[in-house]
CSV table of C-alpha atoms in Angstrom, one decimal:
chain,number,residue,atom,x,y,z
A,189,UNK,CA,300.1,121.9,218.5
A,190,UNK,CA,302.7,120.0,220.5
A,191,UNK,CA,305.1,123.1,221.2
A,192,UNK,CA,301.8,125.4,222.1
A,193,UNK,CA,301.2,124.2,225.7
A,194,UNK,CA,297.8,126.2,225.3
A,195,UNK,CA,296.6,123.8,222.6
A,196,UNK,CA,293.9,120.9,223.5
A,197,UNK,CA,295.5,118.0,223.8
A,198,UNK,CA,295.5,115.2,220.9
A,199,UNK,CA,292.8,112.5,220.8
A,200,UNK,CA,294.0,108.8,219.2
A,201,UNK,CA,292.0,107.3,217.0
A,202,UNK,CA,293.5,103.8,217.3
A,203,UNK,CA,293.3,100.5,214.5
A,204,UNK,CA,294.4,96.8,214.3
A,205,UNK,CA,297.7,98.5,212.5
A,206,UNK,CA,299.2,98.9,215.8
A,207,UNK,CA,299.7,95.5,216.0
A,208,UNK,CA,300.6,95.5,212.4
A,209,UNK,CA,303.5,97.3,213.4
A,210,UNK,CA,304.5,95.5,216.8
A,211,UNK,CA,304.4,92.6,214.3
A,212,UNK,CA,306.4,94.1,211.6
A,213,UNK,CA,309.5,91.9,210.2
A,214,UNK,CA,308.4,88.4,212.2
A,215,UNK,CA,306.4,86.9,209.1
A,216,UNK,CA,303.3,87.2,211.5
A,217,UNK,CA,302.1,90.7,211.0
A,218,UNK,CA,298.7,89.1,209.3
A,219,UNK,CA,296.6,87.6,212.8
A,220,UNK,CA,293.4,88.3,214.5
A,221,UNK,CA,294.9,91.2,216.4
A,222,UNK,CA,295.5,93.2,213.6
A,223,UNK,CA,293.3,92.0,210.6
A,224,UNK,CA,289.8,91.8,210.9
A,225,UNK,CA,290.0,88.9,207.8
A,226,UNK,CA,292.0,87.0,209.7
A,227,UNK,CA,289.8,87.2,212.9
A,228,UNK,CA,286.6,85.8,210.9
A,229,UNK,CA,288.4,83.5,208.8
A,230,UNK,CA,288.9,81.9,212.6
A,231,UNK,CA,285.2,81.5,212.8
A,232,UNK,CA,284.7,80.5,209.7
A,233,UNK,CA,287.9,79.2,207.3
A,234,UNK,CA,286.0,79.1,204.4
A,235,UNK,CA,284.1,82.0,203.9
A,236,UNK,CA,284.3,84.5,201.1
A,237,UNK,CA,285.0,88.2,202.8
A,238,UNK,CA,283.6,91.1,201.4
A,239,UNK,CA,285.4,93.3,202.9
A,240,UNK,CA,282.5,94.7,204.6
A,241,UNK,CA,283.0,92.9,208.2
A,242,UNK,CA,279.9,93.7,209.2
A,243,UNK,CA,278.1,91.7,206.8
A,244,UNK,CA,280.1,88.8,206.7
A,245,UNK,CA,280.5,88.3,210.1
A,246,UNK,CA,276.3,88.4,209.9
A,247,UNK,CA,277.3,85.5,206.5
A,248,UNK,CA,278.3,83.6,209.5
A,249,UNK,CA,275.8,84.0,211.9
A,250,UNK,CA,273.2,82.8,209.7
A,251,UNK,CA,275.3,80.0,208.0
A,252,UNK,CA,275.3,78.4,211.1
A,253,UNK,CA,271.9,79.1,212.0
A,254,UNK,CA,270.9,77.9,208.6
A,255,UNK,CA,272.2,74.3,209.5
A,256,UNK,CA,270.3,73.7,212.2
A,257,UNK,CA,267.1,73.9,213.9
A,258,UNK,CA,267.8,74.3,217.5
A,259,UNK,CA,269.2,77.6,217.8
A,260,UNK,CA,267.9,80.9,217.3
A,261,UNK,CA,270.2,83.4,215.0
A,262,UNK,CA,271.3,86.0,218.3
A,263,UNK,CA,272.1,82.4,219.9
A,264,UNK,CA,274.8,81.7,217.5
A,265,UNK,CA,275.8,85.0,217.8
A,266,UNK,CA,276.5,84.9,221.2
A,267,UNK,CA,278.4,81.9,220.5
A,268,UNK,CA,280.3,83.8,217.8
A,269,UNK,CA,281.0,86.2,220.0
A,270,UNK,CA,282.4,84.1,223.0
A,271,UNK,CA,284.9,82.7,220.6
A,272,UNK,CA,286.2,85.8,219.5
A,273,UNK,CA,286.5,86.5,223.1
A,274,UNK,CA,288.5,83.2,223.6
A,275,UNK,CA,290.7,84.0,220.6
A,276,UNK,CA,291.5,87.6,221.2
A,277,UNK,CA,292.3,86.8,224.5
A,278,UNK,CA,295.0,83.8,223.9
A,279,UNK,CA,296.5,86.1,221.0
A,280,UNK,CA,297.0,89.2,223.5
A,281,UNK,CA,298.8,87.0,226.1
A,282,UNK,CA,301.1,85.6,223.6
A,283,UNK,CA,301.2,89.0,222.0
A,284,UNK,CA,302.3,91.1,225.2
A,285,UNK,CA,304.7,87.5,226.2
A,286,UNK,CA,306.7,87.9,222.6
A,287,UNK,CA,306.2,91.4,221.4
A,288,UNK,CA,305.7,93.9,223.6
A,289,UNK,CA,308.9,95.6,223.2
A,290,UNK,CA,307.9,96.0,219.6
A,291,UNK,CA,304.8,98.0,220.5
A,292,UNK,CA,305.3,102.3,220.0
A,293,UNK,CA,303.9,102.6,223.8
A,294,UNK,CA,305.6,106.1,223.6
A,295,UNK,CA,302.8,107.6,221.5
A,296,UNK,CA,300.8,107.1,224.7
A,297,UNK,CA,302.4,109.9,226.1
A,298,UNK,CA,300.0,112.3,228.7
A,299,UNK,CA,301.7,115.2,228.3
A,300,UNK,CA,299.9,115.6,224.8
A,301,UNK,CA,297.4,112.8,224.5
A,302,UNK,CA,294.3,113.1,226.6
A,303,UNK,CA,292.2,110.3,225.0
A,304,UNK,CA,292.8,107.1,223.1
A,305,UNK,CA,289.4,105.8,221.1
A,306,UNK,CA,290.4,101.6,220.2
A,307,UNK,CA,288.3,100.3,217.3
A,308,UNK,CA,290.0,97.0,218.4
A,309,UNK,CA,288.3,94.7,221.4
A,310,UNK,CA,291.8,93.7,222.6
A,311,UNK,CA,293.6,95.8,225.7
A,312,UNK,CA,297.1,95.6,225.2
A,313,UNK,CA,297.8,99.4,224.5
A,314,UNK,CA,296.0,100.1,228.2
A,315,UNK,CA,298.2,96.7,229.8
A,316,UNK,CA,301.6,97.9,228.2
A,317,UNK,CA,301.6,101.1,230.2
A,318,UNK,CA,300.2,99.8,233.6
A,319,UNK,CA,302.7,97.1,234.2
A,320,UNK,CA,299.9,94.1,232.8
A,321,UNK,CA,297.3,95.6,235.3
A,322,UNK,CA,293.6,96.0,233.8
A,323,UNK,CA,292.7,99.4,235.5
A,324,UNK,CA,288.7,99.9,236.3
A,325,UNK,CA,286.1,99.8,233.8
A,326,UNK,CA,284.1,103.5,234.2
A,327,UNK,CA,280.9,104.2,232.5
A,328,UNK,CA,279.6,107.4,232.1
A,329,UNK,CA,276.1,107.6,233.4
A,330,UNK,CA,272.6,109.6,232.7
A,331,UNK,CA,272.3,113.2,234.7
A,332,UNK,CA,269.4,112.0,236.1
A,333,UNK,CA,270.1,108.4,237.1
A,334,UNK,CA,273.4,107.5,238.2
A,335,UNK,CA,272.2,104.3,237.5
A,336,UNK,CA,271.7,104.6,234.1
A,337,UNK,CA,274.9,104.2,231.4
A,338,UNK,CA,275.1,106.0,228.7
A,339,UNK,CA,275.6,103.5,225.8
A,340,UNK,CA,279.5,103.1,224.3
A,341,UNK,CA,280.6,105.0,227.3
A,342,UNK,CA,282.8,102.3,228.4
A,343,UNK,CA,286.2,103.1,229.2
A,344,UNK,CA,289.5,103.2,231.2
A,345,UNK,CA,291.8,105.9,232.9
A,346,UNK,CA,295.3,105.0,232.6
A,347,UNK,CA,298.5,106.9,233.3
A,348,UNK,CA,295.8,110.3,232.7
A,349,UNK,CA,294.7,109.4,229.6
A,350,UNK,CA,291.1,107.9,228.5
A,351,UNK,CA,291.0,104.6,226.4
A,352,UNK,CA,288.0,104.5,225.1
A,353,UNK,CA,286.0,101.2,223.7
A,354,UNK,CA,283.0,102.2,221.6
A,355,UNK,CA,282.4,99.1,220.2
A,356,UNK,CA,283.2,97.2,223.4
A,357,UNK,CA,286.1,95.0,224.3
A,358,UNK,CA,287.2,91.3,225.4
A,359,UNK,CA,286.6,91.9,228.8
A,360,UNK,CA,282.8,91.5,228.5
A,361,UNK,CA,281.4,89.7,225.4
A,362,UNK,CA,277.8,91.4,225.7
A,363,UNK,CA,279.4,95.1,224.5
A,364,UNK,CA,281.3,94.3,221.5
A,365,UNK,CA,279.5,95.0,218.1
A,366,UNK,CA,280.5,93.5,215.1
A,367,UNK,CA,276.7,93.0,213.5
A,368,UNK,CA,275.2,94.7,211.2
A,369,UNK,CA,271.9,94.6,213.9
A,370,UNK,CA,273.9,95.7,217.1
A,371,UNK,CA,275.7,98.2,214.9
A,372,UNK,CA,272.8,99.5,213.6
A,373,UNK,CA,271.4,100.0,217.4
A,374,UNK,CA,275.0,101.6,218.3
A,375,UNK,CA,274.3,104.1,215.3
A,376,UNK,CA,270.7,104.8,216.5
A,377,UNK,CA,272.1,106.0,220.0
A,378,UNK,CA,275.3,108.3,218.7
A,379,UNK,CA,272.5,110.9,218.5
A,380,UNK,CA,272.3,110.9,222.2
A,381,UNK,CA,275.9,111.4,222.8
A,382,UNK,CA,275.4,114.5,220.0
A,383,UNK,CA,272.4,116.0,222.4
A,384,UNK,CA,274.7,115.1,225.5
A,385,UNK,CA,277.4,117.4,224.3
A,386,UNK,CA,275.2,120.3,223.5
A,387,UNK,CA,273.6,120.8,227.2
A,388,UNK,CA,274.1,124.1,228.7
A,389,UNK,CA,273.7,123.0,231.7
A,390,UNK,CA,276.2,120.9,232.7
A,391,UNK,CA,277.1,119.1,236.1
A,392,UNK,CA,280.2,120.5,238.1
A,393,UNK,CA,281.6,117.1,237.9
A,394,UNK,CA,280.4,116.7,233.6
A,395,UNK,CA,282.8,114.2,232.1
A,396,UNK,CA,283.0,114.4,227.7
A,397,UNK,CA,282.1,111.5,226.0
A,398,UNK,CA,284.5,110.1,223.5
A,399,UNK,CA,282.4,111.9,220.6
A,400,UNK,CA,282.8,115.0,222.7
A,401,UNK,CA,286.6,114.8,222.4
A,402,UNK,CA,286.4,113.4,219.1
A,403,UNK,CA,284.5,116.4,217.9
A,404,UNK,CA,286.6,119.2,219.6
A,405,UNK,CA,289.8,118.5,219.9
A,406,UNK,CA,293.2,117.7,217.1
A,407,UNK,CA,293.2,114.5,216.4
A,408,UNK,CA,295.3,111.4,215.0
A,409,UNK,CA,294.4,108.6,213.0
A,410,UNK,CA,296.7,105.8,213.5
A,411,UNK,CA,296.6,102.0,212.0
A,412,UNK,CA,293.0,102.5,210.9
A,413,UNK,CA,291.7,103.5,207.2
A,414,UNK,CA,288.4,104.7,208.9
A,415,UNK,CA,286.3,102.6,206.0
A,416,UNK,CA,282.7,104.2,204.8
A,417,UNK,CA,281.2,101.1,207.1
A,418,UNK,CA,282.2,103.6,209.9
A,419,UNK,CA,278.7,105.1,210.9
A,420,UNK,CA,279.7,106.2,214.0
A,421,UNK,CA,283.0,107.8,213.4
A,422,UNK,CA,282.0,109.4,210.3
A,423,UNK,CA,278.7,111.2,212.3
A,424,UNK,CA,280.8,112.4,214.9
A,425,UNK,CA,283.6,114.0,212.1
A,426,UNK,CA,280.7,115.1,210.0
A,427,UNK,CA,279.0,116.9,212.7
A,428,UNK,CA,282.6,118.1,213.6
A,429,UNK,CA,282.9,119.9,210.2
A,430,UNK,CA,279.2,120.8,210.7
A,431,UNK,CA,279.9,122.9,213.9
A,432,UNK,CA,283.2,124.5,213.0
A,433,UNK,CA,281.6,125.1,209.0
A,434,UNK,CA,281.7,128.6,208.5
A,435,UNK,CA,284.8,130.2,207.8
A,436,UNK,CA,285.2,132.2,210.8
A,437,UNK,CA,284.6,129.3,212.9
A,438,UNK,CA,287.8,126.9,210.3
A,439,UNK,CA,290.2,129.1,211.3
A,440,UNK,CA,289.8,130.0,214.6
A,441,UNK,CA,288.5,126.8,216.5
A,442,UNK,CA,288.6,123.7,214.2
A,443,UNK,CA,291.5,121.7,214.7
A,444,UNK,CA,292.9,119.3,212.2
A,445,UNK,CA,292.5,115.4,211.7
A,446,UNK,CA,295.5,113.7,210.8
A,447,UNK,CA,296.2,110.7,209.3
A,448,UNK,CA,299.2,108.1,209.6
A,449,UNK,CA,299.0,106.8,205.8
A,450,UNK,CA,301.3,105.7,202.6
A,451,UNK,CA,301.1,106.2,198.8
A,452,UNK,CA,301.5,102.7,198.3
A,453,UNK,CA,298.6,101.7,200.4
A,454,UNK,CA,295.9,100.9,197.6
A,455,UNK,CA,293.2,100.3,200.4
A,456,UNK,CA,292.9,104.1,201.8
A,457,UNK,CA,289.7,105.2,200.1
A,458,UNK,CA,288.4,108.7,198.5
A,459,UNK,CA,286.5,109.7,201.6
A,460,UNK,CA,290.0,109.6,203.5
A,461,UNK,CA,292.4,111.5,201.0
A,462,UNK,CA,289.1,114.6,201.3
A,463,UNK,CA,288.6,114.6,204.6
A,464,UNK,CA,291.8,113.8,207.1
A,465,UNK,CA,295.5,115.4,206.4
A,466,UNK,CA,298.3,113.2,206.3
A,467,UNK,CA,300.4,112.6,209.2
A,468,UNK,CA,303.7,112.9,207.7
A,469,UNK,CA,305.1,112.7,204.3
A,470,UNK,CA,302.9,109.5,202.2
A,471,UNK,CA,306.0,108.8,200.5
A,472,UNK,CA,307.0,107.4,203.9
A,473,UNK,CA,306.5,104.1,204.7
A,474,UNK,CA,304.4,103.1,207.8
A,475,UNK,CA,307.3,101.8,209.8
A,476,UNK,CA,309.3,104.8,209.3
A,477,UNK,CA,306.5,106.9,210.1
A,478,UNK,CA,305.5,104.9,213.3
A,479,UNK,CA,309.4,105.2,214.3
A,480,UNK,CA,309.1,109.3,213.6
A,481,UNK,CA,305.7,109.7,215.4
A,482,UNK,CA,306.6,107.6,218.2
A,483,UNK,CA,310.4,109.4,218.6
A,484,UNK,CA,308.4,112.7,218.4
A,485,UNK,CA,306.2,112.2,221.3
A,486,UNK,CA,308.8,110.6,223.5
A,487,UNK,CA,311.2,113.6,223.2
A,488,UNK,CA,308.4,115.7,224.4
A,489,UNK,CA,308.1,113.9,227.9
């Protein structure tokens, strides 16, 4: 795909294990950047993960609710939510202070990438390669309101290449979604995004959705096990397979998902191994397959 200039360009599907890696060798590669345990165990030292994020960090909503008598359930939650603001935000600044040099910014490269989708709320991808600046937050918008945003449309043009938020990020509290509730509103509104795609009749000036470029073009997982609590990713990739199903339609226009993962890596589950190709060789670790992917796409500038 890289050395076929007619190709579509690659589409990121970013995880907390790019921090992971920035981190890797300081003792401090376990934080609320880059594990999601970590981040609620900040909330909440003492409660028992799951492993399903969604419902614990629900667990904590309503252990705190259940202690009082003032506060409404979506109060606390807001509440919840401004911390993880507050926290996110104090480890990014120390996080683009001491390791920024550590992150593999070259991955980010325009030439071949045309789209970034961050499951993380932080920004430091989109800050390390625009000098610290926050570039504009753009919405897409309904055809027939301008005024009306079509939901997890949220994103950020930098250096040509779209970093997307579907699940919102630290610069406004109100879209992140880390409840089983707002995720479950999220899901209910993918659908639209589905329809959006599939208009004919398009506007001169039509702009795809991250599910668009999901759906249509190569892609690469990095730092992210995509777990089965993924509705949203896992509707776009399954309608993906759906559209490019028949055999005819494989070969000549479905491009390949690949994955950045490790043989040793115990936590990579079923639904991964059937339906995303590995990146490079598992036997690899992650470190030396960062160090390959990101020497790969800095060559090709």
């Amino acid at each position: 795909i890289i050395n076929n200039s007619n190709e579509k360009k690659f589409v990121i599907l970013l995880g907390s294990g790019i921090h992971k890696q920035a981190f890797h060798g300081n003792g401090n590669d376990n934080n609320i950047l880059s594990s999601w345990s970590c981040l609620l165990r900040a909330l909440d030292p003492n409660i028992i993960l799951t492993n399903n994020f969604l419902l614990d960090f629900e667990k904590i909503i309503l252990k705190k609710t259940n202690n009082q008598d003032l506060e409404a359930a979506h109060e606390i939650e807001e509440e919840e939510l401004k911390k993880i603001v507050e926290r996110i935000q104090e480890a990014q600044i120390k996080a683009l202070k001491l390791n920024s040099k550590n992150y593999p910014v070259e991955i980010f490269n325009s030439k071949f990438v045309s789209d970034v989708i961050s499951l993380n709320f932080d920004l430091i991808p989109e800050l390390l390669i625009n000098n610290n600046k926050k570039a504009k937050v753009q919405n897409l918008y309904e055809q027939e309101n301008k005024k009306s945003i079509i939901h997890s449309t949220r994103h950020r043009v930098v250096n040509g290449i779209n970093f997307w938020h579907p699940h919102g990020d630290i610069d406004s509290k109100d879209t992140l979604i880390l409840g089983v509730r707002k995720y479950g509103l999220h899901i209910n509104k993918i659908e639209n995004l589905r329809e959006r795609s599939k208009t004919k009749n398009k506007l001169e000036n039509y702009k795809k959705s991250w599910y668009e470029v999901l759906t249509h073009n190569p892609v690469i997982i990095l730092g992210s096990e995509i777990s089965d609590n993924e509705w949203d990713i896992w509707n776009a990739i399954v309608n993906r397979e759906r559209n490019f199903g028949k055999k005819e339609n494989i070969n000549k226009y479905r491009y390949p998902i690949f994955q950045m993962r490790e043989l040793s890596n115990n936590s990579i589950t079923k639904s991964n191994d059937q339906w995303f190709e590995p990146l490079f060789d598992e036997k690899l670790d992650f470190n030396e397959q960062w160090i390959k992917l990101n020497k790969l796409f800095e060559n090709e500038k």
